[in-house]
Tab-separated table of C-alpha atoms and ligand atoms in Angstrom:
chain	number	residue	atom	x	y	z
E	1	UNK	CA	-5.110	-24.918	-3.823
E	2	UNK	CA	-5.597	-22.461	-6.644
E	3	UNK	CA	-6.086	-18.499	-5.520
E	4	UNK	CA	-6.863	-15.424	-6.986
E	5	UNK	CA	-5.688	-12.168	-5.743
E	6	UNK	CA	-7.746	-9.232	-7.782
E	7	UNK	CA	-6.983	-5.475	-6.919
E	8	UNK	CA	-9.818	-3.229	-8.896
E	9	UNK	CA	-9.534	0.372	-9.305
E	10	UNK	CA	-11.724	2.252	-11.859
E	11	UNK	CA	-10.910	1.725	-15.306
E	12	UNK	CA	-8.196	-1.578	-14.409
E	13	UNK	CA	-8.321	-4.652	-12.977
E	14	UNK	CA	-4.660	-5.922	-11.502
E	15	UNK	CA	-4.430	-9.763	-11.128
E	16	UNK	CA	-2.454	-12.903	-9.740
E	17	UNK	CA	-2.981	-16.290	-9.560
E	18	UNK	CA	-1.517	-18.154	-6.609
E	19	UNK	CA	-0.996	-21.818	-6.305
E	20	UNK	CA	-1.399	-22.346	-2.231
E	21	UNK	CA	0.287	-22.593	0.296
E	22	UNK	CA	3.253	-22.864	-1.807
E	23	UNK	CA	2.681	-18.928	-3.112
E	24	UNK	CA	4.034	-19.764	-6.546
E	25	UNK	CA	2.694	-17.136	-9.408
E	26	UNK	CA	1.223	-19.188	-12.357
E	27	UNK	CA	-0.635	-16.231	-13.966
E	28	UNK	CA	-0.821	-12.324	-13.868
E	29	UNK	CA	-1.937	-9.889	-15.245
E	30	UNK	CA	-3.406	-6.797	-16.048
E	31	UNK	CA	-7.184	-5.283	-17.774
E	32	UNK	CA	-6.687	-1.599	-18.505
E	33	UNK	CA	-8.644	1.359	-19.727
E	34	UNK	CA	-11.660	-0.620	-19.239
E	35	UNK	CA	-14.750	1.518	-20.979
E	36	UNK	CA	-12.183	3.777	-23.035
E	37	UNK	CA	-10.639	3.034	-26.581
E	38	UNK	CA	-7.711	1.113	-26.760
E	39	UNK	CA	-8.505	-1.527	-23.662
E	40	UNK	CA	-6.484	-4.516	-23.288
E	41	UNK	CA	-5.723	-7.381	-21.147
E	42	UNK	CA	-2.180	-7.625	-20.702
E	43	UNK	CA	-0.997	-11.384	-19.481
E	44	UNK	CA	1.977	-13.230	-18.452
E	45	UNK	CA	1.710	-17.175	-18.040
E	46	UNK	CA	4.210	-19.136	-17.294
E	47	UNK	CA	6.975	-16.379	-17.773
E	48	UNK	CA	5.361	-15.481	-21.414
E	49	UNK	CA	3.550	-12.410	-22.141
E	50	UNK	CA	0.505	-11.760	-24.092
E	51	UNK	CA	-1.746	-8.594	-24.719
E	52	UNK	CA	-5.518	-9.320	-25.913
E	53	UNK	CA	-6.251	-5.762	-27.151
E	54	UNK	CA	-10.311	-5.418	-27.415
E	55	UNK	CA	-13.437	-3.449	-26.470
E	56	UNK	CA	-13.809	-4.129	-22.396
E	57	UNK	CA	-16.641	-2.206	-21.684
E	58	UNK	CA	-16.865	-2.960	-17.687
E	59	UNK	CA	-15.551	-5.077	-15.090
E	60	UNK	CA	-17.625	-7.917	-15.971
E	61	UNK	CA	-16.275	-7.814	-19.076
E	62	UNK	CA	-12.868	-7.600	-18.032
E	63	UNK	CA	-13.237	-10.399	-15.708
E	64	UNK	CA	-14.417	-12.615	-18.077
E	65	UNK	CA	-11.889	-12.248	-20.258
E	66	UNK	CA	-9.324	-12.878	-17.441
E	67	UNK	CA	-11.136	-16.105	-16.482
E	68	UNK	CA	-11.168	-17.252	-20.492
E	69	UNK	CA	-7.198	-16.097	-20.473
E	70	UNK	CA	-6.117	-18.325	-17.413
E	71	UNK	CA	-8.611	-21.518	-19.067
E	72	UNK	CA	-7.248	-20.989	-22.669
E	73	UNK	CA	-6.462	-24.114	-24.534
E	74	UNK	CA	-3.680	-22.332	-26.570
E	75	UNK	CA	-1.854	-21.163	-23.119
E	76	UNK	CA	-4.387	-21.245	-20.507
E	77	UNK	CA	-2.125	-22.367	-16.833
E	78	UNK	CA	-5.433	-24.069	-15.538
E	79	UNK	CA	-8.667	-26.310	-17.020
E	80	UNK	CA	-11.464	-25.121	-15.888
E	81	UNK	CA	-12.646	-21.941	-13.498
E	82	UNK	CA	-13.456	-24.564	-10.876
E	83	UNK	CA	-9.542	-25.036	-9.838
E	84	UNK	CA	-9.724	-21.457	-8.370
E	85	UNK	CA	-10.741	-22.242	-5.176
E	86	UNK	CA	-10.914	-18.724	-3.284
E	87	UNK	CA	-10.439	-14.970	-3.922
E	88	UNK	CA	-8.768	-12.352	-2.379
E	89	UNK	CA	-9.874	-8.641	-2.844
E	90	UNK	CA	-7.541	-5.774	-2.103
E	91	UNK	CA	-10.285	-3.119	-0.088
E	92	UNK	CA	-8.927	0.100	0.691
E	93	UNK	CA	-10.963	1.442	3.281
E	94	UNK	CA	-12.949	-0.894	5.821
E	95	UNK	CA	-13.296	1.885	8.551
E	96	UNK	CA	-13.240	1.215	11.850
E	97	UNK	CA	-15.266	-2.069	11.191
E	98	UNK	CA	-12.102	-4.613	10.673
E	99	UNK	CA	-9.334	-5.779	12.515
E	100	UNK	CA	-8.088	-7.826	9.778
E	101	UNK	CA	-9.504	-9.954	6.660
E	102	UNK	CA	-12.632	-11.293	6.506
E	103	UNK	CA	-15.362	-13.622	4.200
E	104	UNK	CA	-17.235	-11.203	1.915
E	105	UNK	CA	-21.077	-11.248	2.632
E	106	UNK	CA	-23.714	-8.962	2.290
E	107	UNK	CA	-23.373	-7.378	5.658
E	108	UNK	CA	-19.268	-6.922	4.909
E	109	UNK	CA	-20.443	-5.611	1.809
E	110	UNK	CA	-22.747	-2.689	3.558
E	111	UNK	CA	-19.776	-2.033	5.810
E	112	UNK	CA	-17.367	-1.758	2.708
E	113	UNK	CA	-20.167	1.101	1.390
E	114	UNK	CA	-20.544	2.641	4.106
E	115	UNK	CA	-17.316	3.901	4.353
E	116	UNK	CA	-16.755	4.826	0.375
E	117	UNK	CA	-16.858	7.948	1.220
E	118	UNK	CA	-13.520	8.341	2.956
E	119	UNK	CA	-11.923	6.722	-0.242
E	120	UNK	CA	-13.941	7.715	-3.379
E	121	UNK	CA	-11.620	6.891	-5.306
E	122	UNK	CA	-10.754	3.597	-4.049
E	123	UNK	CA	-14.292	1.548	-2.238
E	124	UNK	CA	-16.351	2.030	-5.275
E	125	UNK	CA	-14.155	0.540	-7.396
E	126	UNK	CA	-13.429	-2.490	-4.787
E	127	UNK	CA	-16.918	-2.735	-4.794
E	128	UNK	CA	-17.071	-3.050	-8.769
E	129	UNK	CA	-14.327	-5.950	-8.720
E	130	UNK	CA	-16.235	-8.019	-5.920
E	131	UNK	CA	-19.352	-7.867	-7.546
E	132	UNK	CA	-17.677	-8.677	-11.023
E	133	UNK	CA	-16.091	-12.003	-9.536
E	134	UNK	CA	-19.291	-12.819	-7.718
E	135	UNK	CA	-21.327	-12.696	-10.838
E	136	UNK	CA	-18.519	-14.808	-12.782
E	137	UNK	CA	-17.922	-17.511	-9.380
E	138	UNK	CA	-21.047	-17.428	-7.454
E	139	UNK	CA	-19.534	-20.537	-5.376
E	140	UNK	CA	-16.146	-19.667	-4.828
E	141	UNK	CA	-15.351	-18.090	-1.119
E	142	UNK	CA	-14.662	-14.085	-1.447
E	143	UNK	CA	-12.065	-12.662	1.022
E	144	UNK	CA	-11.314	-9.010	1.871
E	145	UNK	CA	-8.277	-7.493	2.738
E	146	UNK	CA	-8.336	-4.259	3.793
E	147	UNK	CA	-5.260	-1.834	3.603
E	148	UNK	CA	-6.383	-0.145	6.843
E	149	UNK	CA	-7.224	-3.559	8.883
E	150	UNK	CA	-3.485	-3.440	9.997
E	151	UNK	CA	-3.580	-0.388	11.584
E	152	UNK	CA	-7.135	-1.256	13.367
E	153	UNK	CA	-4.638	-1.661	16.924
E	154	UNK	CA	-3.571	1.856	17.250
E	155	UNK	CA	-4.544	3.258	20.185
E	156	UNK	CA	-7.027	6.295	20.531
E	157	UNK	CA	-4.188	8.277	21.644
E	158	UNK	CA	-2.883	8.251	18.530
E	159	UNK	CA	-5.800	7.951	16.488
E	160	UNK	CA	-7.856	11.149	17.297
E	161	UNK	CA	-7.642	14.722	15.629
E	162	UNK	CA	-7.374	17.623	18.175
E	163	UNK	CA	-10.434	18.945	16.722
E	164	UNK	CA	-14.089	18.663	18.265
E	165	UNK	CA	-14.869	15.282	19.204
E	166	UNK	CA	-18.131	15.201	17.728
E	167	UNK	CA	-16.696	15.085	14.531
E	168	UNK	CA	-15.258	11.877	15.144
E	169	UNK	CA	-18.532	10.542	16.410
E	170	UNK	CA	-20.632	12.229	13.736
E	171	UNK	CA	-18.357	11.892	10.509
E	172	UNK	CA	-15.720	9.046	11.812
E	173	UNK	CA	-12.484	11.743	11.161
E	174	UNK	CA	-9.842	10.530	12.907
E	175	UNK	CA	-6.735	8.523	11.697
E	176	UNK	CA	-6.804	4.937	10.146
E	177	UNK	CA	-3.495	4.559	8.023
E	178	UNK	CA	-3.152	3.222	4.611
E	179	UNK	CA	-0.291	0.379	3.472
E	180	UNK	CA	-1.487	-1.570	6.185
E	181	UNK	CA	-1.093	-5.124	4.025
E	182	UNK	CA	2.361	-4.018	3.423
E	183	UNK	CA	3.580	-2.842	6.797
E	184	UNK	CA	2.350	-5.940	8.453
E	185	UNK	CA	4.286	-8.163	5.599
E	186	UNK	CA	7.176	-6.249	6.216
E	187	UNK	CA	7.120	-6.246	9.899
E	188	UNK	CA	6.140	-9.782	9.846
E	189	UNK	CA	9.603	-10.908	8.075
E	190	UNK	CA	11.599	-8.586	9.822
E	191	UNK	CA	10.898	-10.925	12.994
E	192	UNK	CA	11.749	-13.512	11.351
E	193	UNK	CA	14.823	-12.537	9.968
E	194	UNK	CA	15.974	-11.080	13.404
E	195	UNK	CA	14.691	-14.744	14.917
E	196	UNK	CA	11.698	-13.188	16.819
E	197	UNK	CA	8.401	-14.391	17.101
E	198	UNK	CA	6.147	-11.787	14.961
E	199	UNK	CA	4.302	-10.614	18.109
E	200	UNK	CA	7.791	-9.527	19.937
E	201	UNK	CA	9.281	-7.324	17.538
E	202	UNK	CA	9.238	-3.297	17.706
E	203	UNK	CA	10.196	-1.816	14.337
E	204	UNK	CA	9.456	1.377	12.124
E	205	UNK	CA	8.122	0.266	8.908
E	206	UNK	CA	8.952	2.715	5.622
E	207	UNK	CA	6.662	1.879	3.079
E	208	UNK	CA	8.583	4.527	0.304
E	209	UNK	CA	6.623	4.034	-3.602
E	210	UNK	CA	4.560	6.954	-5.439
E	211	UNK	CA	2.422	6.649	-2.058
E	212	UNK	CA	4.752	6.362	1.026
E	213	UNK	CA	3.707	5.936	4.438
E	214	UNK	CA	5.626	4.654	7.909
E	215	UNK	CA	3.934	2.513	10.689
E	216	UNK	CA	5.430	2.602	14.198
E	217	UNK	CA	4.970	-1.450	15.391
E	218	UNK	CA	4.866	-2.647	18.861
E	219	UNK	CA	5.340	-5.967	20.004
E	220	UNK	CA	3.772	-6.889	15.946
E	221	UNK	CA	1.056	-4.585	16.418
E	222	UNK	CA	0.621	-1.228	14.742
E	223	UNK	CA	0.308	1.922	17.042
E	224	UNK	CA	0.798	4.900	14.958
E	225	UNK	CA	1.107	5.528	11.252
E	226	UNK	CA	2.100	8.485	9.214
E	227	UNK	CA	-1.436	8.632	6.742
E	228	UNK	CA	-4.549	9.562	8.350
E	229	UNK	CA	-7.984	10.058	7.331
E	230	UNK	CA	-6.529	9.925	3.583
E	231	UNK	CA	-3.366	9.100	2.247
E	232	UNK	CA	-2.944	12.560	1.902
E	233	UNK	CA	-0.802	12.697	5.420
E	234	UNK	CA	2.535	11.846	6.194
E	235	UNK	CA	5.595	11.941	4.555
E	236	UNK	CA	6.064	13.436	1.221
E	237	UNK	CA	4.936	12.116	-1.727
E	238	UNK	CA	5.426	11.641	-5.475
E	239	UNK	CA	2.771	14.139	-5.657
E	240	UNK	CA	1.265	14.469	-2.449
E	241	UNK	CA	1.931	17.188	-0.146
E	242	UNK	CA	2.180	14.737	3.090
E	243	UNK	CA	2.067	16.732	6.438
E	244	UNK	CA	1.231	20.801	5.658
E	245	UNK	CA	-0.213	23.441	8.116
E	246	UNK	CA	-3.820	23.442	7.326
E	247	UNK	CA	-4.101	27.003	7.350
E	248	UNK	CA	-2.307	27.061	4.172
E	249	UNK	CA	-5.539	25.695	2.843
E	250	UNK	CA	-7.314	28.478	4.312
E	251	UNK	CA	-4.908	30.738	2.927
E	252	UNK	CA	-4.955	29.893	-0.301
E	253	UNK	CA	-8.966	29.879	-0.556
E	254	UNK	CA	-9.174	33.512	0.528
E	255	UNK	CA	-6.555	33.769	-2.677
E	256	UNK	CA	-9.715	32.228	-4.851
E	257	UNK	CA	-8.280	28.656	-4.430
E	258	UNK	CA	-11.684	26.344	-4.733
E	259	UNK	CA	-12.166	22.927	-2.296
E	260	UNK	CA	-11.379	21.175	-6.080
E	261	UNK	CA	-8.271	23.553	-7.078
E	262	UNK	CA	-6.838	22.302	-3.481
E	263	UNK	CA	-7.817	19.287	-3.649
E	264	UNK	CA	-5.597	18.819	-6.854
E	265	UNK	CA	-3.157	20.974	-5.559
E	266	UNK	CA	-2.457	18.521	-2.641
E	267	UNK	CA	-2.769	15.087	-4.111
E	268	UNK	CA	-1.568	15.777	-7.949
E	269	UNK	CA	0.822	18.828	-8.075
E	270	UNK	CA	2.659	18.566	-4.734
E	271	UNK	CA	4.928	16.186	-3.604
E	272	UNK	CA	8.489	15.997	-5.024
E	273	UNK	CA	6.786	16.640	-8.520
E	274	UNK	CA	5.779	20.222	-6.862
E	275	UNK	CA	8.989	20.732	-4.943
E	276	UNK	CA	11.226	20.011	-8.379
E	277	UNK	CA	8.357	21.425	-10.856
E	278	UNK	CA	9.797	18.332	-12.884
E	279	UNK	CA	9.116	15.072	-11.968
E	280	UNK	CA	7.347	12.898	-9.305
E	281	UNK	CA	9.969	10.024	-9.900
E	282	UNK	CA	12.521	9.448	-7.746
E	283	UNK	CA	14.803	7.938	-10.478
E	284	UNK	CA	14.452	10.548	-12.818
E	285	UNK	CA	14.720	13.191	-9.814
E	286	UNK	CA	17.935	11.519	-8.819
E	287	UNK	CA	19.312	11.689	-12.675
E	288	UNK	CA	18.582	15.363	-12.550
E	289	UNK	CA	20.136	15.838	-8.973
E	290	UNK	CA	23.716	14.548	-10.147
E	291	UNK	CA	23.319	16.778	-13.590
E	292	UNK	CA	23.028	20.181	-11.221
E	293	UNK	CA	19.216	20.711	-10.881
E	294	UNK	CA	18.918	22.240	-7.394
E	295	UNK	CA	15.621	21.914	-7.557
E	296	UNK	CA	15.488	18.068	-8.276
E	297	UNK	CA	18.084	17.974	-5.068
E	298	UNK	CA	15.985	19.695	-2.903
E	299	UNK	CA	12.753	17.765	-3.708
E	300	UNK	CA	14.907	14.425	-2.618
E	301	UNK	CA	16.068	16.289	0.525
E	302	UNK	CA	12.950	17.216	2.052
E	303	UNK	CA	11.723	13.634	1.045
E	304	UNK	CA	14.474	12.214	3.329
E	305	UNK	CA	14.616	14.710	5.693
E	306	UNK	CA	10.865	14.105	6.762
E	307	UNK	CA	11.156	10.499	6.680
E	308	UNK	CA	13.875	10.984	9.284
E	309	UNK	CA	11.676	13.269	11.394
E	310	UNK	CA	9.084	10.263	11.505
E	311	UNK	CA	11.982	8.118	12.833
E	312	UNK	CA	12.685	9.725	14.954
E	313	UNK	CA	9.294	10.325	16.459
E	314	UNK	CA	8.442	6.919	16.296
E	315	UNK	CA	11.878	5.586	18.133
E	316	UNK	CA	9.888	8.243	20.961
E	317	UNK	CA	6.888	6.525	20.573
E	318	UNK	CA	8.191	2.673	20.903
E	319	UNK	CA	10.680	3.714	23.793
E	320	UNK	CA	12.522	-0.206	22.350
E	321	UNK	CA	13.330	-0.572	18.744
E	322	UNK	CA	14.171	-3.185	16.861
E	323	UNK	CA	14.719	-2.815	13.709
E	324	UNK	CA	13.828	-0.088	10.524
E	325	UNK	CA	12.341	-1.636	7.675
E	326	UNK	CA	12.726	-0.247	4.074
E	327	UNK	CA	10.001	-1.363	1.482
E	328	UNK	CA	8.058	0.038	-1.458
E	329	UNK	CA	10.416	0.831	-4.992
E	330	UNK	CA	12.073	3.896	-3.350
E	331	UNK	CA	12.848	1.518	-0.290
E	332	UNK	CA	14.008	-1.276	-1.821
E	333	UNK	CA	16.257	0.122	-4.966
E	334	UNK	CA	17.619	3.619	-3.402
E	335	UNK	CA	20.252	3.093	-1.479
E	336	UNK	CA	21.247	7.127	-1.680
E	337	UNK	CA	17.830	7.785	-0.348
E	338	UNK	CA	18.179	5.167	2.432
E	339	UNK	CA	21.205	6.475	3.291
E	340	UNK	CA	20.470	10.141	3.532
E	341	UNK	CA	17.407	9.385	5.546
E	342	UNK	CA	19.629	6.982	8.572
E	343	UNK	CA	22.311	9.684	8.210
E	344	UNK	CA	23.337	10.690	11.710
E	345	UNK	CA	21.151	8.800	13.433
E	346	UNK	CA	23.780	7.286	15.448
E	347	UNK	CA	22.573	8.762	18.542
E	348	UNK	CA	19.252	6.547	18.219
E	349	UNK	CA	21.134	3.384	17.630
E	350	UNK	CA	20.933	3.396	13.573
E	351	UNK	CA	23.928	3.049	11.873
E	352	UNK	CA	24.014	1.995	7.739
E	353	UNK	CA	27.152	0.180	6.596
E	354	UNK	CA	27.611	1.844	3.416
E	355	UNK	CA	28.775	-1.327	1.541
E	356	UNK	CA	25.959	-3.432	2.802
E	357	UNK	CA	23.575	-0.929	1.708
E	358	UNK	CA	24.808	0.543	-1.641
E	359	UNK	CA	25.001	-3.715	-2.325
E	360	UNK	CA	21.418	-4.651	-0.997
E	361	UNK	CA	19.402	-6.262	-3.545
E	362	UNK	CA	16.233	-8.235	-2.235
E	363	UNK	CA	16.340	-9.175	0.938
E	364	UNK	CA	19.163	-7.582	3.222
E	365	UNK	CA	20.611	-6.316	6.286
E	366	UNK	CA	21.952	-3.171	5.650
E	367	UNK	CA	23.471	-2.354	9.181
E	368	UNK	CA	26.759	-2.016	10.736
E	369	UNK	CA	27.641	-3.870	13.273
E	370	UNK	CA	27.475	-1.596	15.691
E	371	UNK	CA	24.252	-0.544	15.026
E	372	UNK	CA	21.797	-1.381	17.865
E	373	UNK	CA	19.249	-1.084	15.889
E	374	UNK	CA	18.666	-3.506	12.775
E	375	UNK	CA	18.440	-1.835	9.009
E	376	UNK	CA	16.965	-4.487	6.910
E	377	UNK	CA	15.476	-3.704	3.603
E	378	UNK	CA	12.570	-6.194	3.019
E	379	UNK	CA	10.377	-6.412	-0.909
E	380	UNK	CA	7.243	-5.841	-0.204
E	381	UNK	CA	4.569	-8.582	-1.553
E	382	UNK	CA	1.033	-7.123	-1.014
E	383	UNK	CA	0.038	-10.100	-3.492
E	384	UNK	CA	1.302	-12.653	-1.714
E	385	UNK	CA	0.175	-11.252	1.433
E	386	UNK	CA	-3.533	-11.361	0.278
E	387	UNK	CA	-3.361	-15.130	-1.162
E	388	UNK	CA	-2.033	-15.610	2.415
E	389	UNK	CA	-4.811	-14.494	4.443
E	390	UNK	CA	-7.753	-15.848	1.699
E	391	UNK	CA	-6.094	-19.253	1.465
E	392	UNK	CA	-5.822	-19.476	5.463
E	393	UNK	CA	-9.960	-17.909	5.966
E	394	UNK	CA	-10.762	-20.332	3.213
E	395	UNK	CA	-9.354	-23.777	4.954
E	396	UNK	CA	-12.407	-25.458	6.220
P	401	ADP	P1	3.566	2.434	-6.120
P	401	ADP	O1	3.348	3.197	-4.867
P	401	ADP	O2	2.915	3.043	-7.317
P	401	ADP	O3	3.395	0.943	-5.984
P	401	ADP	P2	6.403	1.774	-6.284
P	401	ADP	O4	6.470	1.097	-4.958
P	401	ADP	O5	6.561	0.945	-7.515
P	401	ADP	O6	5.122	2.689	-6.434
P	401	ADP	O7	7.549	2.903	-6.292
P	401	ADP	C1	7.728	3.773	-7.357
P	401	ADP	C2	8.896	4.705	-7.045
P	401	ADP	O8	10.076	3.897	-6.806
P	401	ADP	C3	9.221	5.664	-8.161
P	401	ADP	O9	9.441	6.960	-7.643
P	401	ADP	C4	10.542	5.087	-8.705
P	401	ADP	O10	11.357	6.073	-9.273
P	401	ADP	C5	11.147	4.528	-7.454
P	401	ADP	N1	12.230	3.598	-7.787
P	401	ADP	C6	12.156	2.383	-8.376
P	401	ADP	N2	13.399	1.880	-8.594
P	401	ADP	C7	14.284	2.801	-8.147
P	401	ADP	C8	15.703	2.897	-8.091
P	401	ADP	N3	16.469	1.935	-8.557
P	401	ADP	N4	16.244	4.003	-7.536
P	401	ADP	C9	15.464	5.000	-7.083
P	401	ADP	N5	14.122	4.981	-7.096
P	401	ADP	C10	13.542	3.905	-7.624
């Protein structure tokens, strides 16, 4: 059975093609800058790629063109549209209304809306893509997956803001946790690569990319997270503050700071691009480190050093812990960063072999033997993850 996995935002649509349940790749692909100059569709089939540079002037448009791509007679991978039997949108938001994916209809669609709010800059465009692929399959199953469907199990405990509870009741502020596709993935395959069954593992979960977040996992189930309302919160970021005193916020407005200038301040200039004033990648940041910049070394310090405080927490929360899970670029390729964040964490059962881990590539266990608890690093597959749950919701 032929899938397709679509994540919108708002000028690009990302694309795969799954064949089912085998998750093979035959196609993906990009649309970019849709409604500027210079869009494109950027392809790969069969291992070969291809760029279609031409005017795009919405999603429609762009999904058209990545329907005609994938039918091509000159090096289409399938016939005709009908062969994809099912598609899988990546939702950001879905509130407090979903505990995991679900069939897209009008009402999921309200709900989806609804909630746009808390991710402007995510739901609309979600919205856009679904509506795109409706239009070009009106008969083909739609399937949401929701980043924050994951997290839908952590308790209120952990979920509420100490601030008035009618603002939870009035405006829904409280936590729901981003990555969630990711963190379940991850958690999922750490069970089975410790020989568990999924629902009897406890593990932290580091999702580290340009957006980083950890989960806290009981028994398979997520109770805490590191992102909140936003993926503002947490750990720190390529360019995201992660965890600040909020007064600083009220600080800096009685400085003549406006709700926009901090709102920029927070998600675009802070982070480890802030921290080193240079760059918000950790490759480049690393590069810098080992030439002398003290600046590019501190940014990677407090990076790791906050991760650890969330482990540390979290082995608190769980009480029993399993195993850590690394995922996300930074997780899966720096095995300096991994190692400076399980650094003398002995005392709570984590110990790195430094072989294993400066050797990991892929999957791996990165762990002494002595460790009690397990180090794995695990690639994420948020793709695959999605084909997944719309080719099992779209079995009759
Ligand atoms: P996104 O959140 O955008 O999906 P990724 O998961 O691709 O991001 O992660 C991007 C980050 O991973 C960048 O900071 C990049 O420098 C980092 N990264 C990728 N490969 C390596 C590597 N070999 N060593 C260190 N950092 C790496």
């Amino acid at each position: 059975m032929i899938v397709l996995v679509v994540n919108c935002g708002s000028s690009s649509i990302k694309y795969q093609l799954f064949e089912m349940p085998e998750r093979r790749v035959i196609a993906k692909g990009l649309v970019e800058r849709i409604g500027n100059e210079g869009s494109a569709l950027v392809y790969e089939h069969d291992g070969k790629k291809s760029t279609l540079e031409q005017p795009i002037p919405d999603h429609d448009a762009g999904v058209e063109l990545i329907l005609q791509a994938l039918v091509s007679p000159n090096d289409g991978v399938i016939k005709d549209i009908d062969e994809i039997k099912a598609v899988g949108h990546r939702v950001v938001h879905g509130g407090e209304a979903f505990t995991g994916s679900v069939l897209i209809n009008d009402e999921v669609i309200a709900s989806i809306e609804k909630v746009a709010d808390l991710a402007p800059l995510h739901n609309p465009p979600n919205l856009t893509g679904i509506r795109a692929t409706q239009h070009a399959m009106p008969n083909v199953p739609q399937i949401a997956c929701f980043d924050t469907a994951f997290h839908n199990t952590i308790p209120q405990v952990a979920y509420m803001y100490a601030l008035p509870y009618e603002l939870y009741e009035k405006f829904g502020i409280r936590r729901y946790g981003f990555h969630g596709t990711s963190h379940r993935w991850v958690a999922r395959r750490a069970a089975e690569m410790l020989g568990k069954d999924k629902y009897d593992i406890n593990c932290i979960t580091c999702h580290l990319g340009n957006g980083s977040s950890i989960a806290a996992v009981r028994d398979g189930k997520s109770v805490d997270t590191s992102m909140g309302l936003t993926p503002l919160e947490g750990v720190v970021m390529g360019t995201r503050s992660g965890d600040i005193d909020p007064a600083i916020l009220f600080y800096l407005a009685d400085k003549g700071y406006s709700v926009a200038d901090l709102n920029k301040l927070c998600n675009k200039q802070s982070g480890v691009l802030g921290l080193s004033g240079s760059s918000n990648d950790m490759r480049t940041l690393g590069e810098k480190a080992k030439a002398g910049d003290d600046r590019a070394q501190l940014a990677l310090d407090v990076f790791a050093y906050r991760i650890k405080k969330y482990i540390g927490t979290y082995t608190a929360v769980l009480g029993k812990l399993d195993a850590v899970v690394f995922t996300g670029g930074i997780g899966e390729n720096a095995a300096d960063i991994r190692a400076a964040i399980c650094g003398n964490l002995d005392q709570i059962g984590i110990e790195l072999d430094t072989a294993l881990n400066n050797g990991a590539s892929g999957e791996a266990t990165v762990s002494s033997g002595n460790s009690r608890v397990a180090v794995l690093v695990i690639p994420t597959n948020e793709e695959a993850a999605i084909a997944v749950d719309t080719y099992q919701m779209s079995q009759p």
